[in-house]
């Protein structure tokens, strides 16, 4: 085959361009540390990467939601614990005043009314951003209010406060004032009755009525306790969810890392191989372009 | 009978012929780097012999012709391959720019913005009465709309840039057509006189080669060494010495350029559909097939999100108890926007399922956040995220294929051009050898003439 100088030159040029293109790709990989720098580098890989990123973002958000739910429950729990111990004190007073220790009736009344208001205040606990814990979904008004005769009224509703814990799943995290203080034993009514009974100036009056209130009071404490256990269980569930999310995050992060990041060792080796190949091509190019022609010998 | 004079004539013919040969060789050497130049070879033939009593006697040598070493087949192959190369180059080049619109590799694209959007609804669900959450949601939603707007307008801009390329190329095509017509004239004049027009033919071939990277064409020979060039779907661009022209005109429907052809009678027609090769074809395909596909997908995604969110938003209740407010306005990715009413008053955002006065109800916000997981795109087969991810993959895959085609076509063309070079290219070694060859012949002829000159002197001396 007839070979002209131009053929050799064209070949060398074309090969140099091919080599340098590959070299540029390898350099980009090493300097960005990423396997995929454009969608066309690996379309399917990029699709996976995008999916992992979305998943991680969701996991992060679910985790935030769960944390918020847990903190809501924590405050609810401590509040309910306080209410419980206050109710224990109320029960003590009832027991005391129904068994004949009658000389401190006035003091007991004072303590009792204080306890009533304390419990009422706790039932109206608000979060830092002004939402009421036990008001159902009417989080902007105080769930309970009382009149001068210690009749309490529930002003809110029975709605659920929910958080999103995963794809298409949500969890309710609240307990309403209704469930706590009204359904079953009406705690405020019982306490109101106790106050009325204690108000009679006759120290020996109403001991029977007071005695009759002890059982409801015990039930009230139990009622509060049951609800406390319920939300504690929810807290546990959320804890498990948080752990599961954490594990999932770890796995997806690893998958994302593998897909996205170049194996630096391999990338650097590849780069060196290509650099050597390129240098070799350059050497050949210089050989060919400077090789002897017939004119040197004529 | 031969005489000294006839020998002199033989020698002289040798000198002339050899001189011509050396001229051709030097021309080859001078043009070693000329683009499209085909090497020329001299063919000698012996001149008519004369009758003598002892048979025929030769009368010398003459240059028969100066041939251009040219292979029509490989030239046609190259033109055909050039059309494909031009097409792939133009399409891949354009898609590379389109790819930047969808470049998610740094992670700051629509994928992240959409995630942020759905997350903001979840934050709202965590505190439906929170002013901060509402404000942030409104801001992020604006960002979502703006991202869609920007991507859509970038794609529109790319289409318009393609039009600029098309216009320039059509001008170039017209210029080349005129030049070809001129060359046709020159060549036919030469052929009429009977001289060869090697340089003109080289130039014409070069022009046709250039033209074939721009548009698909077919070349046919007329008489007198002229050629006709038909472009697109058989439209005669050059016929002999006359040429028609191409033009561009905005399409009434799309506002983008159509390529039109004006024939010799002056009637114009759009030939965009018939362009199937060359850069024009590549650009037209990117502009009229690829990019609209992506624009449509982007629109579908935007409309999907808007429709679903609006449906829930308008049946839900805002913090102020109002209902039937849309969240988004707009009909496509280009004009997607957050309802100005909501931007003015974020309490209109309908987090609640139940009518008025229930600030803790996040039922609607939860439902809207859940839209992220719903199979609401692609005939209930994909989520919003999946739809977008596969759009990006699609763009990448199309470009990857285009680049592979380009790469392999480049190699094919290199091979063909090497082959042509092997036939028509100039080898300096070869020319140098020829030069020596002709030099020797010239010297021998010169020696012959000086010997004949001495012989003549001898004869004259005889007489004295």
XYZ file of C-alpha atoms in Angstrom:
762
model
C 0.000 0.000 0.000
C 1.241 3.414 -0.939
C 1.963 5.383 2.214
C 2.486 9.100 2.139
C 3.911 11.364 4.826
C 0.518 12.950 5.336
C -0.978 9.578 6.199
C 1.509 9.061 8.967
C 1.024 12.583 10.251
C -2.785 12.268 10.189
C -2.640 8.983 12.044
C -0.414 10.378 14.743
C -2.607 13.448 15.157
C -5.788 11.407 15.413
C -4.257 9.087 17.969
C -2.906 11.962 20.026
C -6.412 13.420 20.196
C -7.914 10.122 21.229
C -5.278 9.639 23.910
C -5.589 13.124 25.258
C -9.385 12.817 25.421
C -9.054 9.741 27.595
C -6.370 11.481 29.609
C -8.663 14.442 30.221
C -11.448 12.162 31.457
C -9.078 10.395 33.833
C -7.727 13.697 35.131
C -11.260 14.960 35.763
C -12.087 11.827 37.725
C -9.024 12.169 39.906
C -9.416 15.866 40.557
C -13.156 15.758 41.382
C -12.864 12.425 43.152
C -16.106 11.479 41.464
C -16.805 8.621 39.156
C -19.635 10.410 37.425
C -19.141 14.028 36.433
C -21.848 14.294 33.824
C -25.039 12.313 33.161
C -23.475 10.867 30.018
C -20.582 9.358 31.997
C -22.947 6.747 33.415
C -26.656 7.437 32.948
C -27.879 4.523 35.028
C -25.371 5.183 37.778
C -26.506 8.775 38.001
C -30.127 7.647 38.171
C -29.208 5.485 41.164
C -27.288 8.320 42.775
C -30.282 10.635 42.470
C -32.518 7.999 44.031
C -30.117 7.525 46.946
C -29.912 11.259 47.493
C -33.703 11.579 47.609
C -33.903 8.660 50.010
C -31.275 10.143 52.313
C -33.064 13.477 52.317
C -36.312 11.739 53.267
C -34.636 9.701 55.987
C -33.166 12.882 57.418
C -36.601 14.494 57.459
C -38.305 11.461 59.041
C -35.616 11.508 61.712
C -36.310 15.173 62.413
C -40.034 14.417 62.617
C -39.444 11.527 65.009
C -37.178 13.646 67.211
C -39.844 16.290 67.411
C -42.400 13.638 68.308
C -40.159 12.217 70.996
C -39.528 15.595 72.543
C -43.299 16.250 72.547
C -43.883 12.967 74.311
C -41.060 13.569 76.786
C -42.610 16.805 77.949
C -46.051 15.207 78.052
C -44.668 12.365 80.140
C -42.933 14.535 82.724
C -46.017 16.705 82.978
C -48.218 13.672 83.527
C -45.796 12.343 86.149
C -46.076 15.637 88.035
C -49.872 15.500 87.751
C -49.802 11.979 89.107
C -47.819 12.916 92.202
C -50.121 15.896 92.751
C -53.124 13.585 92.484
C -51.447 11.300 95.011
C -51.344 14.273 97.369
C -55.031 14.949 96.693
C -55.831 11.340 97.491
C -53.872 11.625 100.727
C -55.934 14.624 101.755
C -59.136 12.779 100.955
C -58.003 9.789 102.980
C -56.992 12.031 105.850
C -60.167 14.054 105.919
C -62.398 11.034 105.684
C -60.946 9.218 108.635
C -61.486 11.663 111.429
C -58.431 13.918 111.483
C -60.653 16.873 111.390
C -58.829 19.712 113.030
C -56.939 20.828 109.944
C -59.870 20.968 107.605
C -59.277 24.599 106.684
C -55.622 24.006 105.906
C -56.551 21.000 103.849
C -59.031 23.088 101.878
C -56.337 25.619 101.123
C -53.872 22.957 100.064
C -56.581 21.266 98.020
C -57.524 24.375 96.080
C -53.846 24.957 95.366
C -53.469 21.422 94.148
C -56.516 21.839 91.939
C -55.076 24.919 90.288
C -51.651 23.365 89.968
C -53.136 20.359 88.216
C -55.208 22.664 86.025
C -52.104 24.637 85.089
C -50.211 21.465 84.286
C -53.108 20.307 82.143
C -52.697 23.551 80.267
C -48.964 23.115 79.659
C -47.684 24.824 76.538
C -44.697 24.117 74.350
C -42.010 26.721 73.719
C -43.833 27.868 70.580
C -47.121 28.312 72.366
C -48.972 25.097 71.537
C -51.001 23.361 74.202
C -49.982 19.744 74.767
C -53.280 18.337 75.812
C -55.690 20.306 73.664
C -56.027 17.874 70.754
C -55.743 19.797 67.509
C -56.993 23.033 69.067
C -53.514 23.891 70.067
C -54.092 27.603 70.404
C -56.497 27.661 73.346
C -56.064 26.413 76.884
C -57.787 23.030 77.145
C -59.193 23.575 80.601
C -60.739 26.498 82.376
C -62.618 26.681 85.665
C -65.154 28.895 87.235
C -65.237 30.160 90.817
C -67.049 27.037 91.944
C -64.249 24.876 90.690
C -66.276 23.503 87.815
C -63.842 22.810 84.998
C -64.707 22.810 81.358
C -62.795 21.185 78.472
C -62.534 23.746 75.697
C -60.658 21.791 73.052
C -61.195 18.758 70.867
C -60.159 15.146 70.490
C -57.945 15.575 67.442
C -54.681 13.740 66.933
C -51.334 15.396 66.518
C -49.459 13.261 64.041
C -45.911 13.112 62.781
C -44.721 11.484 59.601
C -42.448 8.580 60.437
C -41.945 7.030 57.035
C -43.324 6.527 53.577
C -47.107 6.765 53.899
C -46.957 6.215 57.653
C -47.612 8.581 60.484
C -47.856 8.270 64.233
C -50.048 10.103 66.685
C -48.065 11.515 69.579
C -50.528 13.285 71.761
C -52.973 12.505 74.488
C -55.917 14.842 74.920
C -57.218 16.486 78.028
C -60.443 14.656 77.346
C -58.793 11.225 77.525
C -56.839 12.196 80.605
C -59.321 14.059 82.750
C -62.820 13.468 81.448
C -63.324 10.018 79.919
C -63.636 7.394 82.640
C -63.358 9.407 85.823
C -63.923 13.156 85.481
C -60.931 14.139 87.532
C -61.768 17.798 87.878
C -65.315 17.002 88.895
C -64.027 14.639 91.567
C -61.590 17.258 92.796
C -64.364 19.839 92.667
C -66.560 17.595 94.749
C -63.751 17.206 97.259
C -63.360 20.946 97.510
C -67.110 21.404 97.996
C -67.061 18.759 100.710
C -64.123 20.381 102.442
C -65.729 23.804 102.287
C -68.416 22.916 104.841
C -67.376 24.729 107.998
C -68.635 21.865 110.060
C -65.464 19.903 110.501
C -67.145 16.581 110.845
C -69.511 17.000 107.980
C -69.194 15.164 104.699
C -66.703 12.580 105.836
C -68.796 9.975 104.097
C -68.877 11.965 100.923
C -65.155 12.433 101.133
C -64.639 8.754 101.771
C -66.719 8.027 98.708
C -64.295 10.092 96.654
C -61.264 8.007 97.515
C -62.091 5.245 95.061
C -62.640 7.647 92.136
C -59.416 9.407 93.032
C -57.538 6.120 92.912
C -59.107 5.437 89.566
C -58.086 8.893 88.428
C -54.486 8.228 89.315
C -54.663 4.930 87.479
C -56.265 6.653 84.507
C -53.432 9.134 84.290
C -50.937 6.362 84.806
C -52.382 4.246 81.992
C -52.192 7.129 79.595
C -48.638 7.829 80.676
C -47.690 4.221 79.962
C -49.389 4.483 76.576
C -47.368 7.451 75.461
C -44.225 5.904 76.909
C -44.879 2.950 74.632
C -45.280 5.310 71.710
C -41.956 6.843 72.677
C -40.356 3.399 72.547
C -41.834 2.786 69.109
C -40.408 6.074 67.935
C -37.043 5.089 69.393
C -37.104 1.891 67.352
C -38.075 3.876 64.286
C -35.177 6.241 64.898
C -32.795 3.289 65.105
C -34.171 1.760 61.966
C -33.812 5.070 60.139
C -30.261 5.317 61.376
C -29.382 1.876 60.022
C -31.081 2.606 56.742
C -29.207 5.886 56.456
C -25.906 4.117 57.006
C -26.627 1.585 54.279
C -27.854 4.092 51.742
C -24.923 6.401 52.430
C -22.561 3.545 51.709
C -24.327 2.699 48.485
C -24.264 6.340 47.467
C -20.574 6.590 48.289
C -19.730 3.504 46.260
C -21.714 4.667 43.280
C -20.591 8.252 43.371
C -16.968 8.202 44.335
C -14.102 7.046 42.272
C -11.867 4.466 43.794
C -8.960 6.872 44.132
C -6.289 4.218 43.934
C -7.705 2.812 40.779
C -8.318 6.227 39.273
C -4.758 7.330 39.927
C -3.323 4.158 38.476
C -5.474 4.589 35.397
C -4.302 8.169 35.092
C -0.676 7.107 35.243
C -1.186 4.397 32.666
C -2.818 6.862 30.315
C -0.105 9.442 30.896
C 2.544 6.889 30.022
C 0.636 5.849 26.919
C 0.298 9.482 25.904
C 3.998 10.100 26.380
C 4.773 7.065 24.284
C 2.551 8.352 21.508
C 4.307 11.709 21.697
C 7.673 10.006 21.358
C 6.500 8.092 18.335
C 5.131 11.307 16.900
C 8.457 13.021 17.240
C 10.222 10.044 15.701
C 7.948 10.035 12.709
C 7.953 13.739 12.093
C 11.692 13.969 12.323
C 12.579 10.784 10.536
C 14.894 10.798 7.608
C 13.517 11.223 4.147
C 15.088 10.554 0.847
C 16.357 14.085 0.634
C 18.785 13.498 3.473
C 20.520 10.915 1.393
C 20.585 12.541 -1.993
C 16.045 8.113 -43.934
C 16.971 9.804 -40.676
C 19.129 12.850 -40.596
C 21.137 14.628 -37.974
C 18.360 17.171 -37.851
C 15.778 14.546 -37.030
C 18.013 13.285 -34.231
C 18.194 16.853 -32.986
C 14.399 16.983 -33.107
C 14.199 13.755 -31.084
C 16.545 15.215 -28.496
C 14.581 18.405 -28.386
C 11.322 16.519 -27.870
C 12.972 14.682 -25.012
C 14.018 17.949 -23.429
C 10.539 19.411 -23.725
C 8.777 16.344 -22.430
C 11.166 15.912 -19.541
C 10.852 19.588 -18.689
C 7.073 19.193 -18.521
C 7.493 16.185 -16.311
C 9.790 18.077 -13.985
C 7.271 20.910 -13.921
C 4.491 18.534 -12.886
C 6.733 16.945 -10.248
C 7.687 20.314 -8.817
C 4.009 21.258 -8.744
C 3.295 18.104 -6.772
C 6.071 18.883 -4.339
C 4.880 22.455 -3.910
C 1.350 21.252 -3.183
C 2.251 18.539 -0.727
C 0.206 20.262 1.987
C -2.587 21.632 -0.162
C -5.952 20.471 1.062
C -7.711 18.303 -1.500
C -4.912 18.332 -4.030
C -4.630 15.131 -6.055
C -1.201 14.189 -7.293
C -0.654 14.549 -10.985
C 1.315 12.149 -13.140
C 2.651 12.618 -16.553
C 2.108 10.009 -19.185
C 4.491 9.920 -22.081
C 3.963 8.369 -25.410
C 6.167 7.939 -28.379
C 5.393 10.264 -31.281
C 4.327 8.959 -34.683
C 7.150 7.063 -36.306
C 8.166 7.765 -39.911
C 8.629 5.268 -42.666
C 12.108 4.591 -43.784
C 13.519 2.050 -46.201
C 14.599 -0.095 -43.320
C 11.359 0.053 -41.370
C 9.850 2.513 -38.952
C 12.018 4.953 -37.133
C 10.940 6.672 -33.943
C 10.584 10.425 -33.789
C 10.784 11.103 -30.118
C 8.494 11.488 -27.174
C 5.598 13.665 -26.232
C 3.552 14.227 -23.154
C 0.256 12.502 -23.682
C -1.581 13.938 -20.720
C -1.196 15.125 -17.221
C -3.464 12.879 -15.254
C -4.941 13.552 -11.886
C -4.835 10.415 -9.745
C -8.315 10.281 -8.409
C -10.681 7.589 -7.222
C -14.305 8.590 -7.624
C -15.566 5.719 -5.515
C -13.616 6.582 -2.386
C -14.467 10.257 -2.821
C -18.161 9.396 -2.837
C -17.664 7.186 0.196
C -15.983 10.050 1.996
C -18.773 12.474 1.145
C -21.333 10.013 2.389
C -19.403 9.411 5.605
C -18.954 13.163 6.052
C -22.683 13.668 6.006
C -23.092 11.225 8.864
C -20.150 12.715 10.704
C -21.528 16.229 10.414
C -24.886 15.031 11.656
C -23.477 13.200 14.674
C -21.126 16.037 15.531
C -23.865 18.652 15.451
C -26.297 16.534 17.475
C -23.734 15.448 20.082
C -22.439 18.993 20.417
C -25.925 20.326 21.049
C -26.832 17.540 23.472
C -23.690 18.296 25.457
C -25.055 21.770 26.076
C -28.492 20.352 26.920
C -26.821 18.027 29.407
C -25.602 20.998 31.430
C -29.239 21.940 32.104
C -29.713 18.544 33.717
C -26.338 18.250 35.352
C -27.127 16.733 38.709
C -23.644 15.496 39.478
C -22.918 18.282 41.959
C -26.251 17.735 43.664
C -27.719 21.217 43.469
C -30.333 20.523 40.861
C -34.035 19.858 40.672
C -33.641 16.541 42.515
C -32.524 18.342 45.660
C -35.019 21.185 45.272
C -37.908 18.725 45.021
C -36.695 16.880 48.134
C -36.514 20.209 49.966
C -40.081 20.980 48.857
C -41.603 17.754 50.214
C -39.528 18.052 53.388
C -40.889 21.555 53.961
C -44.435 20.099 53.935
C -43.337 17.567 56.560
C -41.912 20.370 58.685
C -45.261 22.107 58.342
C -47.007 18.907 59.448
C -44.867 18.924 62.572
C -46.182 22.369 63.510
C -49.085 23.377 61.306
C -49.642 26.647 63.130
C -46.006 27.695 62.998
C -45.433 30.912 61.061
C -41.770 30.089 60.431
C -42.658 26.743 58.881
C -45.180 28.370 56.576
C -42.816 31.095 55.505
C -40.045 28.613 54.781
C -42.456 26.416 52.810
C -43.498 29.392 50.700
C -39.869 30.299 50.007
C -38.875 26.775 49.090
C -41.901 26.484 46.834
C -40.858 29.654 45.059
C -37.422 28.121 44.583
C -39.031 25.019 43.108
C -41.047 27.075 40.658
C -38.028 29.183 39.720
C -35.922 26.086 39.114
C -38.530 24.739 36.729
C -38.800 28.149 35.047
C -35.033 28.384 34.583
C -34.651 24.890 33.178
C -37.469 25.437 30.727
C -36.135 28.779 29.564
C -32.604 27.382 29.207
C -33.958 24.728 26.869
C -35.818 27.356 24.853
C -32.650 29.415 24.593
C -30.674 26.440 23.330
C -33.238 25.961 20.570
C -32.814 29.570 19.561
C -29.030 29.247 19.563
C -29.370 26.312 17.217
C -31.273 28.579 14.876
C -28.297 30.936 14.783
C -26.107 28.024 13.703
C -28.606 26.989 11.069
C -28.670 30.474 9.598
C -24.898 30.695 9.390
C -24.632 27.285 7.797
C -27.298 28.045 5.196
C -25.329 31.160 4.210
C -22.184 29.059 3.871
C -24.047 26.536 1.741
C -25.177 29.254 -0.612
C -21.656 30.632 -0.928
C -20.251 27.209 -1.707
C -22.986 26.588 -4.251
C -22.019 29.726 -6.096
C -18.376 28.723 -6.092
C -19.219 25.282 -7.437
C -21.239 26.823 -10.228
C -18.297 29.060 -11.137
C -15.943 26.112 -11.174
C -18.369 24.200 -13.337
C -18.105 27.038 -15.842
C -14.317 27.037 -15.727
C -14.047 23.299 -16.091
C -16.439 23.105 -18.977
C -14.547 25.824 -20.783
C -11.302 23.914 -20.319
C -12.829 20.686 -21.480
C -14.186 22.380 -24.579
C -10.755 23.542 -25.545
C -9.459 20.138 -24.612
C -7.086 21.055 -21.829
C -7.279 19.357 -18.502
C -8.641 21.294 -15.572
C -7.014 19.379 -12.749
C -6.742 22.223 -10.257
C -10.353 23.312 -10.790
C -11.528 19.779 -10.285
C -9.545 19.493 -7.087
C -11.129 22.706 -5.834
C -14.600 21.576 -6.807
C -14.172 18.238 -5.072
C -12.959 20.045 -1.993
C -16.025 22.285 -1.991
C -18.391 19.356 -2.426
C -16.654 17.635 0.475
C -17.155 20.684 2.663
C -20.769 20.906 1.577
C -21.424 17.290 2.476
C -20.577 17.931 6.116
C -23.358 20.476 6.193
C -26.256 18.866 4.403
C -27.076 15.601 2.692
C -26.434 15.759 -1.003
C -25.991 13.741 -4.160
C -23.711 14.585 -7.016
C -24.275 13.662 -10.647
C -22.249 14.371 -13.737
C -23.704 16.366 -16.570
C -21.954 16.629 -19.853
C -18.880 18.777 -20.354
C -17.360 17.917 -17.032
C -20.009 19.814 -15.088
C -21.774 18.378 -12.065
C -25.165 18.823 -10.506
C -25.540 18.896 -6.776
C -28.873 17.978 -5.235
C -29.437 18.614 -1.564
C -32.039 17.542 0.935
C -34.813 15.612 -0.720
C -33.548 15.980 -4.279
C -33.603 19.768 -4.522
C -31.204 20.968 -7.220
C -28.764 23.341 -5.620
C -26.291 23.532 -8.473
C -27.115 22.585 -12.016
C -24.297 23.250 -14.388
C -23.459 26.909 -14.174
C -26.573 28.036 -12.402
C -27.345 27.673 -8.757
C -30.400 28.012 -6.608
C -30.329 28.971 -2.992
C -31.434 27.925 0.440
C -32.909 30.245 2.971
C -34.315 30.269 6.465
C -37.695 31.399 7.565
C -39.448 31.353 10.912
C -42.085 28.697 11.090
C -45.547 30.146 11.617
C -46.342 27.682 14.400
C -43.146 27.319 16.372
C -41.325 30.536 15.602
C -38.200 28.500 14.934
C -36.429 28.491 11.601
C -37.440 26.325 8.685
C -34.945 25.734 5.905
C -36.457 26.781 2.590
C -35.425 26.198 -0.987
C -35.955 28.611 -3.815
C -35.863 26.951 -7.211
C -34.969 28.416 -10.564
C -38.487 29.625 -11.185
C -38.473 31.520 -7.936
C -40.925 29.445 -5.934
C -39.990 28.738 -2.364
C -40.790 25.720 -0.300
C -39.802 24.467 3.108
C -37.469 21.498 2.919
C -36.749 21.017 6.629
C -38.276 17.563 6.621
C -36.126 16.358 3.758
C -32.779 17.158 5.362
C -31.421 13.841 6.515
C -27.687 14.321 6.795
C -24.975 16.785 7.616
C -24.816 19.306 10.427
C -28.214 20.724 9.532
C -29.823 17.347 10.135
C -28.046 16.965 13.469
C -29.136 20.397 14.653
C -32.681 19.959 13.422
C -32.997 16.628 15.177
C -31.676 18.059 18.435
C -33.927 21.094 18.095
C -37.114 19.413 16.877
C -36.983 15.947 18.417
C -34.643 15.702 21.385
C -35.146 19.018 23.133
C -38.954 19.091 22.754
C -39.023 15.606 24.293
C -37.194 16.884 27.342
C -39.277 20.064 27.490
C -42.468 18.025 27.384
C -41.250 15.754 30.166
C -40.316 18.743 32.303
C -43.728 20.271 31.653
C -45.476 17.036 32.570
C -43.565 16.882 35.818
C -44.331 20.496 36.712
C -48.009 20.132 35.805
C -48.197 16.845 37.728
C -46.849 18.429 40.886
C -49.027 21.514 40.520
C -52.209 19.550 39.852
C -51.806 17.149 42.751
C -50.742 19.779 45.275
C -53.475 22.184 44.172
C -56.126 19.469 44.441
C -55.305 18.849 48.084
C -54.566 22.480 48.898
C -57.885 23.716 47.616
C -59.932 21.142 49.514
C -57.982 21.743 52.693
C -58.203 24.646 55.107
C -55.740 27.387 55.867
C -54.839 28.657 59.281
C -57.437 31.347 58.786
C -60.082 28.810 57.902
C -60.113 29.747 54.232
C -60.405 27.081 51.590
C -60.406 26.723 47.800
C -57.083 28.470 47.390
C -54.660 27.130 44.818
C -51.061 26.649 45.846
C -49.505 27.003 42.412
C -50.472 28.997 39.368
C -49.340 28.201 35.870
C -49.820 25.670 33.111
C -46.286 24.488 32.386
C -42.742 24.486 33.647
C -42.233 27.877 32.021
C -44.885 29.784 33.945
C -45.087 27.719 37.131
C -45.348 30.010 40.132
C -46.576 30.062 43.698
C -50.003 31.688 44.030
C -49.362 35.330 44.882
C -52.170 35.195 47.475
C -50.201 32.613 49.399
C -46.985 34.589 49.125
C -48.838 37.558 50.538
C -50.409 35.575 53.356
C -48.861 32.234 54.260
C -51.802 31.439 56.517
C -53.669 30.443 53.361
C -51.524 27.335 53.138
C -53.969 24.524 53.830
C -52.337 22.287 56.406
C -55.632 21.362 57.958
C -58.245 18.784 56.940
C -61.025 20.250 59.001
C -62.788 23.528 58.643
C -61.500 26.506 60.547
C -60.133 27.004 64.004
C -58.158 23.793 64.348
C -54.573 24.960 64.176
C -53.109 21.647 65.297
C -54.684 19.653 62.446
C -51.947 18.656 60.025
C -53.955 16.086 58.088
C -53.770 17.933 54.772
C -50.090 18.767 55.179
C -49.392 15.090 55.810
C -51.396 14.147 52.725
C -49.506 16.636 50.573
C -46.145 15.475 51.938
C -47.173 11.930 51.038
C -47.604 12.945 47.402
C -43.837 12.463 47.136
C -44.383 8.719 47.448
C -47.426 8.425 45.220
C -47.239 6.754 41.822
C -48.611 9.796 40.068
C -46.512 10.009 36.926
C -46.097 7.933 33.807
C -49.509 6.300 33.929
C -49.294 5.522 37.664
C -45.922 3.834 37.329
C -43.543 6.364 38.798
C -43.206 8.878 41.592
C -42.229 12.470 40.845
C -38.659 11.722 41.892
C -38.468 8.575 39.780
C -39.856 10.399 36.756
C -37.277 13.145 36.992
C -34.444 10.725 37.666
C -35.283 8.734 34.592
C -35.482 11.945 32.534
C -31.930 12.806 33.579
C -30.759 9.271 32.827
C -32.450 9.502 29.460
C -30.617 12.709 28.573
C -27.341 11.123 29.624
C -27.990 7.927 27.722
C -28.964 9.732 24.513
C -25.811 11.800 24.665
C -23.684 8.762 25.458
C -25.032 6.990 22.365
C -24.538 10.095 20.232
C -20.942 10.379 21.382
C -20.277 6.722 20.668
C -21.696 7.117 17.173
C -19.600 10.220 16.655
C -16.481 8.472 17.806
C -16.920 5.467 15.569
C -17.903 7.604 12.590
C -14.785 9.733 13.111
C -12.707 6.599 12.906
C -14.512 5.452 9.766
C -13.847 8.776 8.101
C -10.211 8.695 9.172
C -9.837 5.309 7.561
C -11.466 6.453 4.328
C -9.373 9.564 4.197
C -6.245 7.548 4.729
C -7.262 5.382 1.832
C -7.815 8.395 -0.403
C -4.526 9.858 0.745
C -2.868 6.612 -0.184
C -4.223 6.923 -3.719
C -4.128 10.632 -4.340
C -1.693 11.933 -1.784
C 1.801 13.072 -2.540
C 4.741 11.107 -1.288
C 7.779 13.299 -1.164
C 10.004 10.278 -1.462
C 8.289 9.278 -4.663
C 8.450 12.785 -6.091
C 12.124 13.055 -5.239
C 12.854 9.829 -7.054
C 10.875 11.029 -10.019
C 12.812 14.252 -9.944
C 16.080 12.332 -10.135
C 14.648 10.158 -12.861
C 13.623 13.112 -14.977
C 16.837 14.917 -14.214
C 18.833 11.983 -15.564
C 16.640 11.843 -18.646
C 17.097 15.564 -19.163
C 20.842 15.295 -18.779
C 20.955 12.382 -21.196
C 18.883 14.331 -23.707
C 21.128 17.341 -23.277
C 24.173 15.130 -23.785
C 22.535 13.767 -26.930
C 22.015 17.257 -28.288
C 25.607 18.296 -27.590
C 26.864 15.118 -29.304
C 24.685 15.817 -32.333
C 26.064 19.326 -32.301
C 29.625 17.918 -32.409
C 28.602 15.537 -35.193
C 27.308 18.472 -37.172
C 30.588 20.282 -36.656
C 32.391 17.193 -37.899
C 30.204 17.119 -41.029
C 30.793 20.802 -41.702
C 34.528 20.243 -41.244
C 34.313 17.483 -43.839
C 33.209 19.998 -46.387
C 36.032 22.380 -45.622
